[in-house]
Amino acid sequence: METCAEDEVQVKLLGGSTSPFVLRVRIALALKGIHYEFIEETMRPKSDLLLQSNPVHKKIPVLIHNGKPVCESMIIVQYIEEAWDNKAPNLIPKDPHDRAIARFWAAFIDDKLGPCIRGVFRGVGDEKQKQVEESVANFLVLEEALRTNPCFSGKLYFGGDEIGFVDIALGGWLAFVKALEKGTDSVLIDAEKMPLLSAWMDRFCEADGVKEVMPDPVKLVEFICATRVKFASLAAAN
């Protein structure tokens, strides 16, 4: 359990150090400068607090604010912006069209890219290679968006001059993707083919409020490799 508050804690985060979805929330809280108590969930078994706070999905992350739980990573990020809208930076665009565009690309990351990355994590042999290729194709879509979309083109971040909603949606995956590349001997973000995305990735990971909450890369690679061994054993048994 990690405490980030000087006074009585009104914000708690149930999560795990290897989860990209938990990292999204930690980044949003850090950028807003919100103190909170981080409660590490082992998931084996799931704690009573988790089961009570998220009885539908029984998953992390869960943000508990003044005793009230909020579930699902990007819903939590939206909640953080709305609950602490007096704190900079603005994580969600004020303009309705820009806000819709941001939500579109966050949904693309969750609906298209995320499943492919998980496929690389779980896959072996030809199936893993197929998921690598699909992941690369989706990263190339994001590269093209950085190049041509008027909301993103020529800007430091998807959110403009500051980290925003899409940056957090994608940025939560970066530590996991880097570790996954090492753990599977794959290239998912190619600096030559994706110069804009690669530069964004470096800039994002070194940003204040982000670098402080990034997980230990060595431990993350160890987790990925150990978990993939379990997946391979299960696949062989079946």
Short mmCIF file of C-alpha atoms in Angstrom, two decimals:
data_model
loop_
_atom_site.label_atom_id
_atom_site.label_comp_id
_atom_site.label_asym_id
_atom_site.label_seq_id
_atom_site.Cartn_x
_atom_site.Cartn_y
_atom_site.Cartn_z
CA MET A 1 0.00 0.00 0.00
CA GLU A 2 1.43 3.37 -1.04
CA THR A 3 0.20 6.61 0.50
CA CYS A 4 0.50 9.84 -1.49
CA ALA A 5 -1.28 12.16 0.92
CA GLU A 6 -0.14 14.38 3.74
CA ASP A 7 -3.56 14.65 5.38
CA GLU A 8 -6.56 12.34 5.56
CA VAL A 9 -6.92 10.51 2.28
CA GLN A 10 -10.19 11.11 0.42
CA VAL A 11 -9.05 9.42 -2.80
CA LYS A 12 -8.05 5.78 -3.12
CA LEU A 13 -6.99 3.83 -6.18
CA LEU A 14 -7.28 0.06 -6.35
CA GLY A 15 -4.82 -1.20 -8.90
CA GLY A 16 -1.77 -3.17 -9.92
CA SER A 17 1.71 -2.07 -10.90
CA THR A 18 1.73 -3.93 -14.24
CA SER A 19 -1.68 -2.81 -15.54
CA PRO A 20 -1.78 -0.31 -18.43
CA PHE A 21 -5.30 0.63 -17.39
CA VAL A 22 -4.25 1.47 -13.85
CA LEU A 23 -1.33 3.47 -15.23
CA ARG A 24 -3.76 5.65 -17.16
CA VAL A 25 -5.44 6.66 -13.92
CA ARG A 26 -2.15 7.20 -12.10
CA ILE A 27 -1.00 9.51 -14.90
CA ALA A 28 -4.23 11.52 -14.78
CA LEU A 29 -4.03 11.87 -10.99
CA ALA A 30 -0.38 12.87 -11.17
CA LEU A 31 -0.95 15.48 -13.87
CA LYS A 32 -3.75 17.00 -11.82
CA GLY A 33 -1.65 16.91 -8.67
CA ILE A 34 -4.22 14.89 -6.74
CA HIS A 35 -3.04 13.09 -3.61
CA TYR A 36 -4.32 9.56 -3.21
CA GLU A 37 -3.76 6.24 -1.52
CA PHE A 38 -2.65 3.47 -3.86
CA ILE A 39 -3.86 0.03 -2.80
CA GLU A 40 -2.10 -2.80 -4.63
CA GLU A 41 -4.46 -5.58 -5.69
CA THR A 42 -2.97 -9.05 -6.14
CA MET A 43 -6.16 -10.31 -7.85
CA ARG A 44 -5.43 -13.78 -6.41
CA PRO A 45 -7.63 -13.66 -4.47
CA LYS A 46 -9.55 -10.49 -5.25
CA SER A 47 -10.00 -8.36 -2.17
CA ASP A 48 -13.35 -7.77 -0.56
CA LEU A 49 -12.88 -4.05 -1.20
CA LEU A 50 -12.47 -4.67 -4.94
CA LEU A 51 -15.47 -7.00 -5.11
CA GLN A 52 -17.60 -4.50 -3.21
CA SER A 53 -16.39 -1.55 -5.30
CA ASN A 54 -16.68 -3.19 -8.72
CA PRO A 55 -19.23 -6.02 -8.35
CA VAL A 56 -20.03 -6.12 -12.08
CA HIS A 57 -16.60 -6.58 -13.71
CA LYS A 58 -14.53 -7.29 -10.57
CA LYS A 59 -11.54 -5.64 -12.27
CA ILE A 60 -9.01 -2.89 -11.64
CA PRO A 61 -8.68 0.04 -11.70
CA VAL A 62 -11.24 1.40 -9.29
CA LEU A 63 -11.09 4.98 -8.04
CA ILE A 64 -12.78 5.60 -4.70
CA HIS A 65 -13.51 9.27 -4.07
CA ASN A 66 -15.14 10.17 -0.75
CA GLY A 67 -16.26 6.57 -0.41
CA LYS A 68 -17.86 6.37 -3.86
CA PRO A 69 -16.31 4.01 -6.44
CA VAL A 70 -15.76 4.79 -10.13
CA CYS A 71 -14.75 1.96 -12.51
CA GLU A 72 -13.16 1.59 -15.98
CA SER A 73 -9.96 3.48 -16.74
CA MET A 74 -11.12 6.08 -19.28
CA ILE A 75 -14.37 6.68 -17.40
CA ILE A 76 -12.20 7.35 -14.36
CA VAL A 77 -10.03 9.79 -16.37
CA GLN A 78 -13.18 11.66 -17.43
CA TYR A 79 -14.37 11.67 -13.82
CA ILE A 80 -11.03 13.09 -12.65
CA GLU A 81 -11.32 15.94 -15.15
CA GLU A 82 -14.89 16.73 -14.12
CA ALA A 83 -14.35 16.36 -10.36
CA TRP A 84 -11.18 18.49 -10.38
CA ASP A 85 -11.88 20.77 -13.34
CA ASN A 86 -10.36 23.68 -11.41
CA LYS A 87 -6.95 22.00 -11.58
CA ALA A 88 -4.70 22.25 -14.64
CA PRO A 89 -4.15 20.75 -17.11
CA ASN A 90 -7.44 20.20 -18.90
CA LEU A 91 -7.45 16.51 -19.76
CA ILE A 92 -10.50 16.74 -22.04
CA PRO A 93 -10.99 19.42 -24.71
CA LYS A 94 -13.56 22.13 -23.98
CA ASP A 95 -14.64 22.43 -27.61
CA PRO A 96 -17.42 19.88 -28.38
CA HIS A 97 -15.93 18.83 -31.71
CA ASP A 98 -12.41 18.45 -30.33
CA ARG A 99 -13.86 16.49 -27.42
CA ALA A 100 -15.68 14.15 -29.80
CA ILE A 101 -12.47 13.62 -31.80
CA ALA A 102 -10.56 12.81 -28.63
CA ARG A 103 -13.18 10.29 -27.56
CA PHE A 104 -13.14 8.73 -31.03
CA TRP A 105 -9.39 8.09 -30.91
CA ALA A 106 -9.51 6.89 -27.31
CA ALA A 107 -12.16 4.39 -28.41
CA PHE A 108 -9.95 3.35 -31.35
CA ILE A 109 -7.13 2.61 -28.91
CA ASP A 110 -9.40 0.56 -26.67
CA ASP A 111 -11.37 -1.22 -29.39
CA LYS A 112 -8.70 -1.82 -32.07
CA LEU A 113 -5.20 -1.45 -30.65
CA GLY A 114 -5.65 -2.83 -27.14
CA PRO A 115 -6.94 -6.27 -28.18
CA CYS A 116 -4.00 -6.67 -30.59
CA ILE A 117 -1.46 -5.83 -27.89
CA ARG A 118 -3.10 -8.34 -25.57
CA GLY A 119 -2.97 -10.82 -28.45
CA VAL A 120 0.80 -10.37 -28.71
CA PHE A 121 1.06 -10.82 -24.95
CA ARG A 122 -0.90 -14.06 -24.96
CA GLY A 123 0.00 -15.41 -28.40
CA VAL A 124 2.56 -17.96 -29.48
CA GLY A 125 3.96 -18.86 -32.89
CA ASP A 126 1.94 -17.79 -35.92
CA GLU A 127 -0.84 -16.34 -33.79
CA LYS A 128 1.59 -14.05 -31.99
CA GLN A 129 3.05 -12.89 -35.31
CA LYS A 130 -0.44 -12.16 -36.64
CA GLN A 131 -1.17 -10.02 -33.61
CA VAL A 132 2.17 -8.22 -33.99
CA GLU A 133 1.28 -7.33 -37.58
CA GLU A 134 -2.18 -6.10 -36.58
CA SER A 135 -0.68 -4.04 -33.74
CA VAL A 136 1.79 -2.43 -36.14
CA ALA A 137 -1.02 -1.64 -38.58
CA ASN A 138 -2.96 0.13 -35.83
CA PHE A 139 0.10 2.05 -34.64
CA LEU A 140 0.56 3.20 -38.26
CA VAL A 141 -3.00 4.54 -38.20
CA LEU A 142 -2.03 6.63 -35.17
CA GLU A 143 1.12 7.78 -36.94
CA GLU A 144 -1.00 8.96 -39.86
CA ALA A 145 -3.35 10.75 -37.47
CA LEU A 146 -0.41 12.64 -35.97
CA ARG A 147 0.67 13.57 -39.49
CA THR A 148 -2.62 14.64 -41.05
CA ASN A 149 -5.38 15.16 -38.48
CA PRO A 150 -5.79 18.93 -37.92
CA CYS A 151 -6.45 18.32 -34.21
CA PHE A 152 -3.03 16.68 -33.77
CA SER A 153 -0.74 17.66 -36.66
CA GLY A 154 2.27 19.75 -35.69
CA LYS A 155 1.50 19.62 -31.97
CA LEU A 156 3.52 18.23 -29.09
CA TYR A 157 0.77 15.88 -27.97
CA PHE A 158 -2.56 14.55 -29.14
CA GLY A 159 -3.95 17.00 -26.60
CA GLY A 160 -2.05 19.94 -28.12
CA ASP A 161 0.63 21.67 -26.07
CA GLU A 162 -0.31 19.61 -23.01
CA ILE A 163 -1.05 15.95 -22.41
CA GLY A 164 -4.72 15.17 -22.90
CA PHE A 165 -7.32 12.43 -23.14
CA VAL A 166 -5.89 10.53 -26.13
CA ASP A 167 -2.34 10.82 -24.79
CA ILE A 168 -3.42 9.16 -21.56
CA ALA A 169 -5.40 6.46 -23.40
CA LEU A 170 -2.37 5.52 -25.49
CA GLY A 171 0.30 6.49 -22.98
CA GLY A 172 -0.98 4.02 -20.43
CA TRP A 173 0.10 1.26 -22.81
CA LEU A 174 3.63 2.52 -23.50
CA ALA A 175 5.54 0.89 -20.64
CA PHE A 176 3.76 -2.39 -21.34
CA VAL A 177 4.47 -2.15 -25.08
CA LYS A 178 8.17 -1.45 -24.53
CA ALA A 179 8.45 -4.39 -22.16
CA LEU A 180 6.41 -6.58 -24.51
CA GLU A 181 8.79 -5.81 -27.38
CA LYS A 182 11.69 -7.04 -25.25
CA GLY A 183 9.82 -10.01 -23.86
CA THR A 184 8.67 -11.24 -27.28
CA ASP A 185 11.57 -10.01 -29.44
CA SER A 186 9.13 -7.96 -31.51
CA VAL A 187 9.00 -4.44 -32.89
CA LEU A 188 5.64 -2.76 -32.44
CA ILE A 189 6.63 0.91 -32.70
CA ASP A 190 9.29 1.32 -35.38
CA ALA A 191 11.05 4.70 -35.17
CA GLU A 192 11.81 4.67 -38.90
CA LYS A 193 8.27 3.84 -39.99
CA MET A 194 6.63 5.87 -37.22
CA PRO A 195 8.86 8.90 -36.54
CA LEU A 196 6.06 11.11 -35.23
CA LEU A 197 4.64 8.44 -32.94
CA SER A 198 8.11 7.49 -31.73
CA ALA A 199 8.97 11.11 -30.93
CA TRP A 200 5.62 11.52 -29.16
CA MET A 201 6.32 8.39 -27.13
CA ASP A 202 9.70 9.67 -25.94
CA ARG A 203 8.25 13.08 -25.12
CA PHE A 204 5.31 11.57 -23.24
CA CYS A 205 7.41 9.17 -21.16
CA GLU A 206 9.73 11.98 -20.04
CA ALA A 207 6.95 14.43 -19.19
CA ASP A 208 6.57 15.62 -15.61
CA GLY A 209 3.74 13.73 -13.95
CA VAL A 210 4.29 10.74 -16.23
CA LYS A 211 7.85 9.59 -15.64
CA GLU A 212 7.27 9.53 -11.89
CA VAL A 213 4.53 6.90 -12.10
CA MET A 214 5.91 4.70 -14.87
CA PRO A 215 6.46 1.09 -13.68
CA ASP A 216 9.91 -0.44 -13.29
CA PRO A 217 10.79 -1.65 -16.82
CA VAL A 218 12.87 -4.59 -15.60
CA LYS A 219 10.09 -5.89 -13.35
CA LEU A 220 7.58 -5.41 -16.15
CA VAL A 221 9.66 -7.48 -18.59
CA GLU A 222 10.01 -10.17 -15.91
CA PHE A 223 6.25 -10.18 -15.37
CA ILE A 224 5.54 -10.45 -19.11
CA CYS A 225 8.04 -13.27 -19.65
CA ALA A 226 6.82 -15.25 -16.63
CA THR A 227 3.18 -14.84 -17.62
CA ARG A 228 3.87 -15.84 -21.22
CA VAL A 229 5.48 -19.05 -19.97
CA LYS A 230 2.22 -19.82 -18.15
CA PHE A 231 0.21 -19.08 -21.30
CA ALA A 232 2.46 -21.38 -23.36
CA SER A 233 2.11 -24.17 -20.80
CA LEU A 234 -1.67 -23.89 -20.84
CA ALA A 235 -1.70 -23.89 -24.65
CA ALA A 236 0.49 -26.99 -24.75
CA ALA A 237 -1.71 -28.78 -22.23
CA ASN A 238 -4.74 -28.17 -24.42
#
